[in-house]
């Protein structure tokens, strides 16, 4: 058996492990639990108020619900996730499955796979359960299986460089000089232009990775009729679309946008279908078909033969009109996708039925260092070459199964190629952080190759001190384990952190002009910090500028002031997944003007990374004891 086949068989096995663990965790939140418990676990919305019915692509019915009482509560719902609409009426439960296609603070929309709303919606109280999404795993497994035994064609060559067995090929490079880009960014564009197989843009925090990616897309789209642009998440795809829109590049967004802003919505396939000249005809046919179907419903059982024949004729005509409308819609979609300069979607979205028979010269994959290999292959298989951007020294793909992680599911194509080949250019000029903030990460992760742009060095400082490590050792801030969620929190440290946030905000001349973040590694600590914040007195205009969330949620983002609550404080020196250094790299590189790290050195100091971090802050004069602020 070939090395490639062994690689994919191992990948397939690890993917099955991940599916099994993901399903187990889901079922633990659902199985034998009451509606109230499922609501508190964030996997159920209940009760809902039915708002309206809309019609989506392919004549699929969209149900829209209001949920005013949900505002601000924690949940696991995401656009694109599978969900079940249910109605509880006495001892009877009716349900139907669909896909979440719109999600707001107090509103949710579900796209069904049928063309009409269920007749039982008015029979009782309505709720929505989050479902375990088998389809994503099905698509990834199908993709990996299709790669086994491939020995001919373009895909066979792609497999060889992707597993690290064959050196990617490059044409001779030529100089590229975009005046708005710096030297390393132009060098990356030249590398990408020369790539025959794969080109990698390594973008550390604040180095303008997205700016470079968009410039590359624009350059290559001028030479090629069309390019495919993908990313692991909806949010990452939508960010690229925003940037491409600013460059006046024609984009069609396939799938379900994660943020339904006006700018993104206009680029979705659904919105572009609505704007198409043929849409009026399509809408008229749909309306007439619906009228005929409704009319046919007026005929109940026990009608005579004549009434039955009339009903059959009405349904037949309705079906004919629906078929005609589908043909018109397919023609519109073909026209839109044929004329788009950029087609954008998630990696899984590249398997969309409208892209089945499309082939591209180039596919771009952003955030490739967070892309599971099976998902990445869905996009790679649609193009002759791939351009990847990311930073393997920040967050890796999310893998829930420890066993699957040990089998290599967390290793990405991006990381494998960057380690084995000379196929990348690292962006080296950072435009985000004060030099003091980036210094430790630069030494620890980037071999001191990052330089701070002169515009940042000359920026007027907002705070007297740009970095702080505040040591809570000896304060008695003991961590607590939430027995229900098995997540860790530290109530006293949360109060202290909010206090330091307030103290830093109070020195600013106009706090409403700036942005603030508190990052915590544990969900329970995030919730505790939010609870404490709600009980503090902040002006509403300032409160809007404060974000509290996990490390994962802040990747790719930046704030003027960032505080990190490390949470762990125990006599055993156990720090859990704080030991994942890449997560700390993400957290420490979000701040523009000031970074404050709060933690217990007695717990953290036994681990090499944190020992280096605390020592560094001491040497730089940025170390403080929490006792300095308590009296």
Coordinates of C-alpha atoms in Angstrom, one line a residue:
X1 CA 0.0 0.0 0.0
X2 CA 1.3 3.4 -0.9
X3 CA 2.3 6.1 1.6
X4 CA -0.5 8.3 0.4
X5 CA -3.1 5.6 0.9
X6 CA -1.8 4.8 4.4
X7 CA -2.0 8.6 5.2
X8 CA -5.6 8.8 4.1
X9 CA -6.6 5.6 5.9
X10 CA -5.2 6.9 9.1
X11 CA -6.9 10.3 8.5
X12 CA -10.2 8.5 7.9
X13 CA -9.8 6.6 11.1
X14 CA -9.0 9.7 13.2
X15 CA -12.0 11.5 11.6
X16 CA -14.3 8.7 12.7
X17 CA -12.9 9.0 16.2
X18 CA -13.6 12.8 16.1
X19 CA -17.2 12.2 14.9
X20 CA -17.8 9.7 17.7
X21 CA -16.5 12.1 20.4
X22 CA -18.3 15.0 19.0
X23 CA -21.6 13.0 19.0
X24 CA -20.9 11.8 22.6
X25 CA -20.5 15.4 23.8
X26 CA -23.6 16.5 22.0
X27 CA -25.7 13.6 23.4
X28 CA -24.4 14.4 26.9
X29 CA -26.1 17.8 26.5
X30 CA -29.3 16.4 25.1
X31 CA -30.0 12.9 26.4
X32 CA -32.7 12.6 29.1
X33 CA -32.7 16.3 29.9
X34 CA -35.6 18.6 30.4
X35 CA -36.3 21.5 28.2
X36 CA -35.2 23.9 30.9
X37 CA -31.9 22.0 31.3
X38 CA -31.3 22.0 27.6
X39 CA -32.0 25.7 27.5
X40 CA -29.4 26.3 30.2
X41 CA -26.9 24.2 28.3
X42 CA -27.5 26.4 25.2
X43 CA -28.8 23.6 22.9
X44 CA -32.5 24.6 23.0
X45 CA -34.5 27.8 22.4
X46 CA -37.9 27.6 24.0
X47 CA -40.6 28.9 23.8
X48 CA -40.6 30.8 20.5
X49 CA -43.1 32.9 18.7
X50 CA -43.7 32.1 15.1
X51 CA -43.1 35.3 13.1
X52 CA -43.3 34.6 9.3
X53 CA -42.6 32.2 6.5
X54 CA -40.2 33.1 3.6
X55 CA -39.2 31.3 0.5
X56 CA -35.5 30.4 0.0
X57 CA -33.4 29.1 -2.9
X58 CA -34.8 26.0 -4.5
X59 CA -38.3 26.8 -3.2
X60 CA -37.3 25.7 0.3
X61 CA -39.4 27.1 3.2
X62 CA -37.8 29.4 5.7
X63 CA -39.5 29.7 9.2
X64 CA -38.7 32.8 11.2
X65 CA -39.2 32.9 15.0
X66 CA -38.9 35.5 17.7
X67 CA -37.4 34.7 21.1
X68 CA -37.3 38.0 23.2
X69 CA -36.6 36.2 26.4
X70 CA -33.3 34.7 25.1
X71 CA -31.5 38.0 24.8
X72 CA -28.0 37.9 26.2
X73 CA -28.1 34.2 27.3
X74 CA -25.4 31.7 26.3
X75 CA -26.1 29.3 23.4
X76 CA -24.3 27.0 21.0
X77 CA -26.4 27.8 17.9
X78 CA -24.6 28.9 14.7
X79 CA -25.6 29.7 11.2
X80 CA -25.3 26.6 9.1
X81 CA -25.9 24.2 12.0
X82 CA -28.6 21.6 11.8
X83 CA -31.6 22.1 14.1
X84 CA -35.0 20.6 14.8
X85 CA -38.2 22.7 15.1
X86 CA -40.6 21.1 17.5
X87 CA -44.1 21.7 18.9
X88 CA -45.2 20.2 22.2
X89 CA -48.9 19.7 22.4
X90 CA -49.9 17.6 25.5
X91 CA -48.1 14.3 25.2
X92 CA -47.6 14.7 21.4
X93 CA -44.4 16.2 19.9
X94 CA -44.2 17.2 16.3
X95 CA -40.8 18.0 14.7
X96 CA -39.1 18.8 11.5
X97 CA -35.4 19.3 10.7
X98 CA -33.7 22.1 8.9
X99 CA -30.6 24.4 8.7
X100 CA -30.2 27.6 10.7
X101 CA -29.9 30.3 8.0
X102 CA -30.2 33.5 10.1
X103 CA -29.3 34.1 13.7
X104 CA -29.8 37.4 15.6
X105 CA -29.9 38.3 19.3
X106 CA -33.6 37.4 19.6
X107 CA -34.5 35.9 16.3
X108 CA -33.7 32.7 14.4
X109 CA -34.6 31.5 10.9
X110 CA -34.6 27.8 9.9
X111 CA -34.5 26.7 6.3
X112 CA -36.5 23.4 5.7
X113 CA -36.0 20.9 2.9
X114 CA -39.7 21.3 1.9
X115 CA -41.6 24.0 0.2
X116 CA -44.3 24.7 2.8
X117 CA -44.5 25.2 6.6
X118 CA -45.8 22.3 8.7
X119 CA -49.5 22.4 9.5
X120 CA -48.9 21.7 13.2
X121 CA -47.0 25.0 14.0
X122 CA -50.1 26.4 15.8
X123 CA -50.8 23.3 17.8
X124 CA -48.7 24.2 20.9
X125 CA -45.5 25.9 22.2
X126 CA -42.7 26.0 19.7
X127 CA -39.0 25.2 20.4
X128 CA -35.8 24.5 18.5
X129 CA -33.2 21.9 19.4
X130 CA -29.7 22.0 18.1
X131 CA -28.9 18.7 16.2
X132 CA -25.7 16.8 15.9
X133 CA -24.5 17.6 12.4
X134 CA -23.6 14.4 10.6
X135 CA -23.5 16.0 7.2
X136 CA -20.2 17.8 7.7
X137 CA -18.6 14.5 8.8
X138 CA -20.2 12.7 5.9
X139 CA -18.8 15.1 3.4
X140 CA -15.3 15.0 4.9
X141 CA -15.3 11.2 5.0
X142 CA -16.5 11.0 1.5
X143 CA -13.7 13.4 0.4
X144 CA -11.0 11.4 2.1
X145 CA -12.3 8.1 0.7
X146 CA -12.2 9.5 -2.8
X147 CA -8.5 10.3 -2.4
X148 CA -7.5 6.7 -1.6
X149 CA -6.1 4.9 -4.7
X150 CA -5.6 8.1 -6.8
X151 CA -2.5 7.6 -8.9
X152 CA -3.2 9.6 -12.0
X153 CA -4.3 13.1 -12.9
X154 CA -3.7 16.5 -11.2
X155 CA -5.2 15.3 -7.9
X156 CA -2.4 12.6 -7.6
X157 CA 0.3 15.3 -7.8
X158 CA -1.6 17.4 -5.3
X159 CA -1.7 14.4 -2.9
X160 CA 2.1 14.0 -3.1
X161 CA 3.0 17.6 -2.0
X162 CA 0.2 17.7 0.5
X163 CA 1.5 14.7 2.4
X164 CA 5.1 16.1 2.2
X165 CA 6.4 13.6 -0.3
X166 CA 7.0 15.8 -3.3
X167 CA 8.5 19.3 -3.6
X168 CA 6.0 21.9 -4.8
X169 CA 7.0 23.5 -8.1
X170 CA 7.4 27.2 -8.8
X171 CA 7.9 29.3 -11.9
X172 CA 10.8 31.8 -11.9
X173 CA 9.7 34.6 -9.7
X174 CA 9.4 38.2 -10.8
X175 CA 9.4 41.3 -8.7
X176 CA 6.0 42.7 -7.7
X177 CA 5.8 46.2 -6.3
X178 CA 2.5 47.3 -5.0
X179 CA 3.1 50.8 -3.6
X180 CA 0.6 50.3 -0.8
X181 CA 2.3 47.1 0.4
X182 CA 5.5 46.6 2.2
X183 CA 8.5 44.6 1.1
X184 CA 7.5 41.2 2.7
X185 CA 4.0 41.6 1.4
X186 CA 5.2 42.1 -2.1
X187 CA 7.6 39.2 -1.7
X188 CA 4.6 37.0 -0.7
X189 CA 2.6 38.1 -3.8
X190 CA 5.6 37.2 -6.0
X191 CA 5.8 33.8 -4.4
X192 CA 2.1 33.2 -4.9
X193 CA 2.2 34.3 -8.5
X194 CA 5.0 31.8 -9.2
X195 CA 3.4 28.8 -7.4
X196 CA 2.4 25.9 -9.7
X197 CA 1.1 23.7 -6.8
X198 CA 0.9 25.6 -3.5
X199 CA 2.0 28.9 -2.2
X200 CA 1.9 29.8 1.5
X201 CA 1.6 33.3 3.1
X202 CA 2.6 33.1 6.7
X203 CA 0.9 36.0 8.5
X204 CA 1.8 36.6 12.2
X205 CA -0.5 38.8 14.2
X206 CA -1.0 42.3 12.9
X207 CA 1.2 41.9 9.8
X208 CA -1.6 42.6 7.2
X209 CA -2.3 39.0 6.2
X210 CA -5.8 39.7 4.9
X211 CA -4.6 42.9 3.1
X212 CA -2.0 40.7 1.3
X213 CA -4.4 38.0 0.6
X214 CA -6.9 40.4 -1.0
X215 CA -4.1 42.0 -3.1
X216 CA -3.2 38.5 -4.3
X217 CA -6.8 37.6 -5.2
X218 CA -7.1 40.8 -7.1
X219 CA -3.9 40.3 -9.1
X220 CA -4.7 36.7 -10.0
X221 CA -8.3 37.4 -10.8
X222 CA -7.2 39.8 -13.4
X223 CA -5.3 37.0 -15.1
X224 CA -7.8 34.2 -14.6
X225 CA -11.5 34.3 -15.3
X226 CA -12.5 33.3 -11.8
X227 CA -11.1 32.2 -8.5
X228 CA -12.5 30.3 -5.5
X229 CA -11.9 31.8 -2.0
X230 CA -12.5 29.6 1.1
X231 CA -12.0 29.6 4.8
X232 CA -12.8 27.2 7.6
X233 CA -15.4 29.5 9.2
X234 CA -18.3 31.7 8.0
X235 CA -16.8 34.7 9.8
X236 CA -13.5 34.4 8.1
X237 CA -15.2 34.1 4.7
X238 CA -17.3 37.2 5.4
X239 CA -14.2 39.3 6.4
X240 CA -12.6 38.6 3.1
X241 CA -15.8 39.5 1.2
X242 CA -15.9 42.8 3.0
X243 CA -12.3 43.5 1.9
X244 CA -12.9 42.4 -1.7
X245 CA -16.0 44.6 -1.8
X246 CA -13.9 47.6 -0.8
X247 CA -11.7 46.8 -3.9
X248 CA -14.7 46.7 -6.2
X249 CA -14.3 43.0 -6.9
X250 CA -17.4 41.0 -7.9
X251 CA -18.1 38.3 -5.3
X252 CA -20.8 35.7 -5.0
X253 CA -21.2 34.2 -1.6
X254 CA -22.2 30.6 -1.5
X255 CA -23.9 29.2 1.6
X256 CA -25.1 30.8 4.8
X257 CA -23.4 34.1 5.8
X258 CA -22.6 34.2 9.5
X259 CA -23.1 37.9 9.9
X260 CA -26.1 39.1 8.0
X261 CA -24.9 42.7 7.6
X262 CA -26.2 44.7 4.6
X263 CA -22.7 44.6 3.0
X264 CA -22.5 40.8 3.2
X265 CA -26.1 40.1 2.3
X266 CA -25.9 41.8 -1.0
X267 CA -23.1 39.4 -2.1
X268 CA -25.0 36.2 -1.1
X269 CA -26.4 34.0 -3.9
X270 CA -29.9 34.5 -2.6
X271 CA -29.7 38.3 -2.7
X272 CA -28.2 38.3 -6.2
X273 CA -30.9 36.0 -7.4
X274 CA -33.5 38.5 -6.1
X275 CA -31.7 41.3 -8.0
X276 CA -31.5 39.4 -11.3
X277 CA -33.7 40.6 -14.2
X278 CA -35.4 37.2 -14.5
X279 CA -36.4 37.2 -10.8
X280 CA -39.8 38.9 -11.5
X281 CA -40.8 36.1 -13.7
X282 CA -39.6 33.5 -11.2
X283 CA -41.5 35.2 -8.4
X284 CA -44.7 35.4 -10.4
X285 CA -44.5 31.6 -11.3
X286 CA -43.9 30.8 -7.6
X287 CA -46.8 32.9 -6.5
X288 CA -49.2 31.3 -9.0
X289 CA -48.0 27.8 -8.1
X290 CA -48.6 28.5 -4.4
X291 CA -52.1 29.9 -5.1
X292 CA -53.0 26.8 -7.0
X293 CA -51.6 24.5 -4.3
X294 CA -53.6 26.5 -1.6
X295 CA -56.7 26.2 -3.8
X296 CA -56.3 22.5 -4.1
X297 CA -56.2 22.2 -0.3
X298 CA -59.8 23.4 0.0
X299 CA -60.9 20.0 -1.3
X300 CA -61.3 17.6 1.7
X301 CA -62.0 13.9 1.9
X302 CA -65.4 12.6 0.9
X303 CA -65.7 15.0 -2.1
X304 CA -67.1 13.6 -5.2
X305 CA -65.2 12.5 -8.3
X306 CA -65.5 15.9 -10.0
X307 CA -64.0 17.6 -7.0
X308 CA -61.2 15.0 -6.8
X309 CA -60.4 15.6 -10.5
X310 CA -60.3 19.3 -10.0
X311 CA -57.9 18.9 -7.1
X312 CA -55.7 16.7 -9.1
X313 CA -55.6 19.1 -12.0
X314 CA -54.8 22.0 -9.7
X315 CA -51.9 20.1 -8.1
X316 CA -50.6 19.0 -11.5
X317 CA -50.6 22.6 -12.8
X318 CA -49.0 23.8 -9.6
X319 CA -46.2 21.2 -10.0
X320 CA -45.7 22.2 -13.6
X321 CA -45.3 25.9 -12.6
X322 CA -42.9 24.8 -9.8
X323 CA -40.8 22.9 -12.3
X324 CA -40.7 25.8 -14.6
X325 CA -39.7 28.1 -11.8
X326 CA -36.9 25.8 -10.8
X327 CA -35.5 25.8 -14.4
X328 CA -35.5 29.6 -14.4
X329 CA -33.8 29.7 -11.0
X330 CA -31.1 27.3 -12.2
X331 CA -30.5 29.5 -15.2
X332 CA -30.1 32.5 -13.0
X333 CA -27.7 30.7 -10.7
X334 CA -25.7 29.5 -13.6
X335 CA -25.4 33.0 -15.0
X336 CA -24.5 34.5 -11.6
X337 CA -21.8 31.9 -10.9
X338 CA -20.4 32.1 -14.4
X339 CA -19.9 35.9 -14.2
X340 CA -18.6 36.3 -10.7
X341 CA -14.9 37.2 -10.4
X342 CA -14.7 35.5 -6.9
X343 CA -16.9 32.7 -5.6
X344 CA -16.5 32.6 -1.8
X345 CA -17.6 29.9 0.7
X346 CA -16.5 27.8 3.6
X347 CA -14.4 24.7 3.0
X348 CA -17.4 22.5 3.5
X349 CA -19.4 24.9 1.4
X350 CA -17.2 24.2 -1.6
X351 CA -19.1 21.0 -1.8
X352 CA -22.3 23.0 -2.6
X353 CA -24.4 21.4 -5.4
X354 CA -24.0 24.6 -7.5
X355 CA -20.2 24.0 -7.5
X356 CA -20.3 20.3 -8.3
X357 CA -19.1 20.7 -11.9
X358 CA -17.0 23.8 -11.6
X359 CA -13.3 23.8 -11.8
X360 CA -10.9 26.6 -10.9
X361 CA -7.3 27.4 -11.8
X362 CA -6.7 28.8 -8.3
X363 CA -8.3 28.3 -4.9
X364 CA -7.4 30.6 -2.0
X365 CA -7.8 29.2 1.6
X366 CA -7.6 31.7 4.4
X367 CA -7.0 30.7 8.0
X368 CA -5.4 27.5 6.7
X369 CA -3.7 26.8 10.0
X370 CA -7.2 26.2 11.5
X371 CA -8.5 24.0 8.6
X372 CA -8.9 20.3 9.3
X373 CA -7.2 18.4 6.4
X374 CA -10.3 16.5 5.3
X375 CA -12.2 19.8 4.9
X376 CA -9.3 21.5 3.1
X377 CA -9.3 18.7 0.5
X378 CA -12.9 19.6 -0.5
X379 CA -11.6 23.0 -1.7
X380 CA -8.2 21.8 -3.0
X381 CA -9.8 19.2 -5.2
X382 CA -11.6 21.9 -7.2
X383 CA -8.5 23.7 -8.4
X384 CA -5.2 23.2 -10.1
X385 CA -3.3 25.0 -7.4
X386 CA -3.9 26.3 -3.9
X387 CA -2.8 29.5 -2.1
X388 CA -2.9 29.2 1.7
X389 CA -2.7 31.9 4.3
X390 CA -2.4 31.5 8.1
X391 CA -0.2 31.3 11.1
X392 CA 0.6 27.8 12.5
X393 CA 1.9 29.5 15.6
X394 CA -1.6 30.6 16.6
X395 CA -4.7 28.5 17.1
X396 CA -4.8 25.1 15.5
X397 CA -8.0 23.3 14.3
X398 CA -10.5 22.4 17.0
X399 CA -10.3 18.7 17.7
X400 CA -12.5 17.3 20.5
X401 CA -11.1 13.8 20.6
X402 CA -7.8 13.4 22.4
X403 CA -7.3 10.1 20.6
X404 CA -7.9 11.7 17.2
X405 CA -5.5 14.5 18.1
X406 CA -2.8 11.9 19.0
X407 CA -3.4 10.3 15.6
X408 CA -2.6 13.6 13.8
X409 CA -6.0 15.0 13.0
X410 CA -4.8 18.4 14.3
X411 CA -1.9 18.6 11.8
X412 CA -2.8 20.8 8.9
X413 CA -1.6 20.8 5.3
X414 CA -0.4 24.4 5.9
X415 CA 1.8 23.4 8.8
X416 CA 3.1 20.3 7.1
X417 CA 4.1 22.2 4.0
X418 CA 5.6 25.1 5.8
X419 CA 7.8 22.7 7.9
X420 CA 9.0 20.6 4.9
X421 CA 9.2 22.9 2.0
X422 CA 10.4 26.3 1.0
X423 CA 7.0 27.3 -0.2
X424 CA 6.2 30.2 2.1
X425 CA 6.9 33.9 2.7
X426 CA 6.5 35.2 6.2
X427 CA 5.1 38.7 6.6
X428 CA 7.4 40.6 9.0
X429 CA 6.1 44.2 9.4
X430 CA 3.4 44.4 12.1
X431 CA 1.0 47.3 12.3
X432 CA -1.0 46.6 15.5
X433 CA 0.9 46.4 18.7
X434 CA 3.2 48.7 20.7
X435 CA 6.7 47.3 20.4
X436 CA 6.7 46.3 24.1
X437 CA 3.5 44.2 23.6
X438 CA 4.9 42.2 20.7
X439 CA 8.4 41.7 22.1
X440 CA 7.8 38.5 24.0
X441 CA 5.8 36.7 21.3
X442 CA 8.4 37.9 18.7
X443 CA 11.2 36.2 20.7
X444 CA 9.3 33.1 21.7
X445 CA 7.5 32.3 18.4
X446 CA 8.9 34.3 15.5
X447 CA 12.7 34.2 16.0
X448 CA 12.8 38.0 16.4
X449 CA 11.9 38.5 12.7
X450 CA 8.9 40.9 13.3
X451 CA 9.5 44.6 13.1
X452 CA 7.1 47.3 14.2
X453 CA 6.0 49.8 11.6
X454 CA 7.2 53.3 12.2
X455 CA 3.5 54.5 12.2
X456 CA 3.0 52.4 15.4
X457 CA 6.2 53.5 17.0
X458 CA 5.2 57.1 16.5
X459 CA 1.7 56.6 17.7
X460 CA 0.6 58.7 20.8
X461 CA 0.5 56.4 23.8
X462 CA -2.8 56.0 25.6
X463 CA -1.3 54.6 28.8
X464 CA 1.7 55.3 30.9
X465 CA 2.6 51.6 31.0
X466 CA 2.1 49.4 27.9
X467 CA 2.5 45.9 29.5
X468 CA 1.8 44.4 32.9
X469 CA 2.0 41.0 34.5
X470 CA 0.0 41.3 37.7
X471 CA 0.8 38.4 40.0
X472 CA -2.0 37.2 42.3
X473 CA 0.2 34.7 44.2
X474 CA -0.6 34.9 47.9
X475 CA -4.0 36.7 47.4
X476 CA -6.1 33.6 48.1
X477 CA -7.8 33.8 44.7
X478 CA -8.5 30.0 44.5
X479 CA -10.0 28.5 41.3
X480 CA -13.3 26.6 41.4
X481 CA -14.5 23.8 39.2
X482 CA -18.0 24.1 37.8
X483 CA -19.2 20.5 38.5
X484 CA -21.8 20.7 35.9
X485 CA -19.8 22.0 32.9
X486 CA -16.4 20.9 34.2
X487 CA -15.1 24.4 33.3
X488 CA -12.9 26.3 35.7
X489 CA -13.5 29.8 37.1
X490 CA -12.0 32.1 39.7
X491 CA -14.4 34.5 41.3
X492 CA -11.9 36.7 43.1
X493 CA -9.7 37.0 40.1
X494 CA -12.7 38.0 38.0
X495 CA -13.5 40.8 40.5
X496 CA -9.9 41.9 40.5
X497 CA -9.7 41.9 36.6
X498 CA -12.8 44.0 36.3
X499 CA -11.3 46.4 38.8
X500 CA -8.2 46.8 36.8
X501 CA -10.2 47.3 33.6
X502 CA -12.1 50.1 35.3
X503 CA -8.9 51.7 36.7
X504 CA -7.3 51.7 33.2
X505 CA -10.4 53.1 31.5
X506 CA -10.7 55.9 34.2
X507 CA -7.3 57.4 33.1
X508 CA -8.5 58.0 29.5
X509 CA -9.7 61.4 28.5
X510 CA -12.6 60.0 26.4
X511 CA -13.2 56.2 27.1
X512 CA -15.9 56.0 24.4
X513 CA -13.4 56.4 21.7
X514 CA -11.5 53.2 22.5
X515 CA -12.1 49.5 22.6
X516 CA -11.5 47.0 25.4
X517 CA -11.3 43.2 25.8
X518 CA -11.0 40.7 28.6
X519 CA -9.9 37.3 27.4
X520 CA -10.2 34.2 29.6
X521 CA -9.2 30.6 28.7
X522 CA -12.3 29.0 30.3
X523 CA -16.0 29.5 29.4
X524 CA -16.9 29.5 33.1
X525 CA -14.5 32.4 33.8
X526 CA -15.9 34.2 30.8
X527 CA -19.4 33.9 32.3
X528 CA -18.1 34.9 35.7
X529 CA -16.4 38.0 34.3
X530 CA -19.6 39.0 32.4
X531 CA -21.6 38.6 35.6
X532 CA -19.2 40.8 37.6
X533 CA -19.2 43.4 34.8
X534 CA -23.0 43.7 34.8
X535 CA -22.8 44.6 38.5
X536 CA -20.2 47.3 38.0
X537 CA -21.0 50.9 37.2
X538 CA -19.9 51.6 33.7
X539 CA -21.4 54.3 31.5
X540 CA -23.6 52.6 28.8
X541 CA -21.5 54.2 26.0
X542 CA -18.3 52.6 27.5
X543 CA -20.0 49.3 28.2
X544 CA -20.7 48.9 24.5
X545 CA -17.0 49.1 23.9
X546 CA -16.1 46.2 26.2
X547 CA -15.9 42.6 25.0
X548 CA -15.4 39.5 27.2
X549 CA -14.8 36.1 25.5
X550 CA -12.5 33.1 25.1
X551 CA -9.2 33.1 23.2
X552 CA -10.8 31.4 20.2
X553 CA -13.4 34.1 19.8
X554 CA -10.7 36.8 19.6
X555 CA -8.5 35.3 17.0
X556 CA -8.1 37.8 14.2
X557 CA -9.4 40.6 16.3
X558 CA -7.8 43.6 18.1
X559 CA -8.6 46.0 20.9
X560 CA -6.9 49.1 22.3
X561 CA -6.7 47.6 25.8
X562 CA -6.6 43.8 26.5
X563 CA -6.7 42.1 29.9
X564 CA -6.1 38.3 30.2
X565 CA -7.5 36.5 33.2
X566 CA -5.5 33.3 33.4
X567 CA -7.9 31.9 36.0
X568 CA -5.8 28.9 37.3
X569 CA -4.7 29.0 40.9
X570 CA -4.2 25.8 42.8
X571 CA -1.6 24.2 45.1
X572 CA -0.8 21.4 42.6
X573 CA 0.4 23.7 39.9
X574 CA -2.1 22.3 37.4
X575 CA -2.8 24.6 34.5
X576 CA -4.7 22.4 32.0
X577 CA -4.8 23.7 28.5
X578 CA -3.1 26.9 29.5
X579 CA -0.1 24.8 28.6
X580 CA -1.0 25.2 24.9
X581 CA 1.4 28.0 24.1
X582 CA -0.2 28.9 20.8
X583 CA -3.4 29.9 22.6
X584 CA -1.4 32.4 24.8
X585 CA 0.3 33.7 21.6
X586 CA -3.2 34.6 20.3
X587 CA -4.3 36.2 23.5
X588 CA -1.2 38.3 24.0
X589 CA -1.2 39.7 20.5
X590 CA -4.7 41.2 20.4
X591 CA -3.7 44.5 22.2
X592 CA -2.8 47.7 20.4
X593 CA -1.9 50.1 23.2
X594 CA -1.8 48.0 26.4
X595 CA -1.7 44.4 27.6
X596 CA -2.5 43.3 31.1
X597 CA -1.9 39.7 32.1
X598 CA -3.3 38.6 35.5
X599 CA -2.3 35.2 37.0
X600 CA -0.9 33.3 39.9
X601 CA 2.9 32.8 39.5
X602 CA 2.9 30.0 42.2
X603 CA 0.6 27.9 39.9
X604 CA 2.0 29.0 36.6
X605 CA 5.7 29.3 37.3
X606 CA 6.3 25.5 37.3
X607 CA 5.7 25.4 33.5
X608 CA 8.5 26.5 31.2
X609 CA 6.5 28.8 29.0
X610 CA 5.0 30.8 31.9
X611 CA 8.3 30.8 33.8
X612 CA 9.9 32.5 30.7
X613 CA 6.9 34.9 30.4
X614 CA 7.0 36.0 34.0
X615 CA 10.8 36.3 34.0
X616 CA 10.6 38.4 30.8
X617 CA 8.1 40.8 32.3
X618 CA 10.3 41.1 35.4
X619 CA 13.3 42.0 33.4
X620 CA 11.4 44.5 31.3
X621 CA 10.1 46.2 34.5
X622 CA 6.5 45.2 33.7
X623 CA 5.9 42.9 36.7
X624 CA 3.6 43.9 39.6
X625 CA 2.1 42.1 42.6
X626 CA -1.7 42.3 43.0
X627 CA -1.1 43.6 46.5
X628 CA 0.1 46.9 45.0
X629 CA -3.6 47.5 43.9
X630 CA -5.4 46.1 47.0
X631 CA -4.6 48.7 49.6

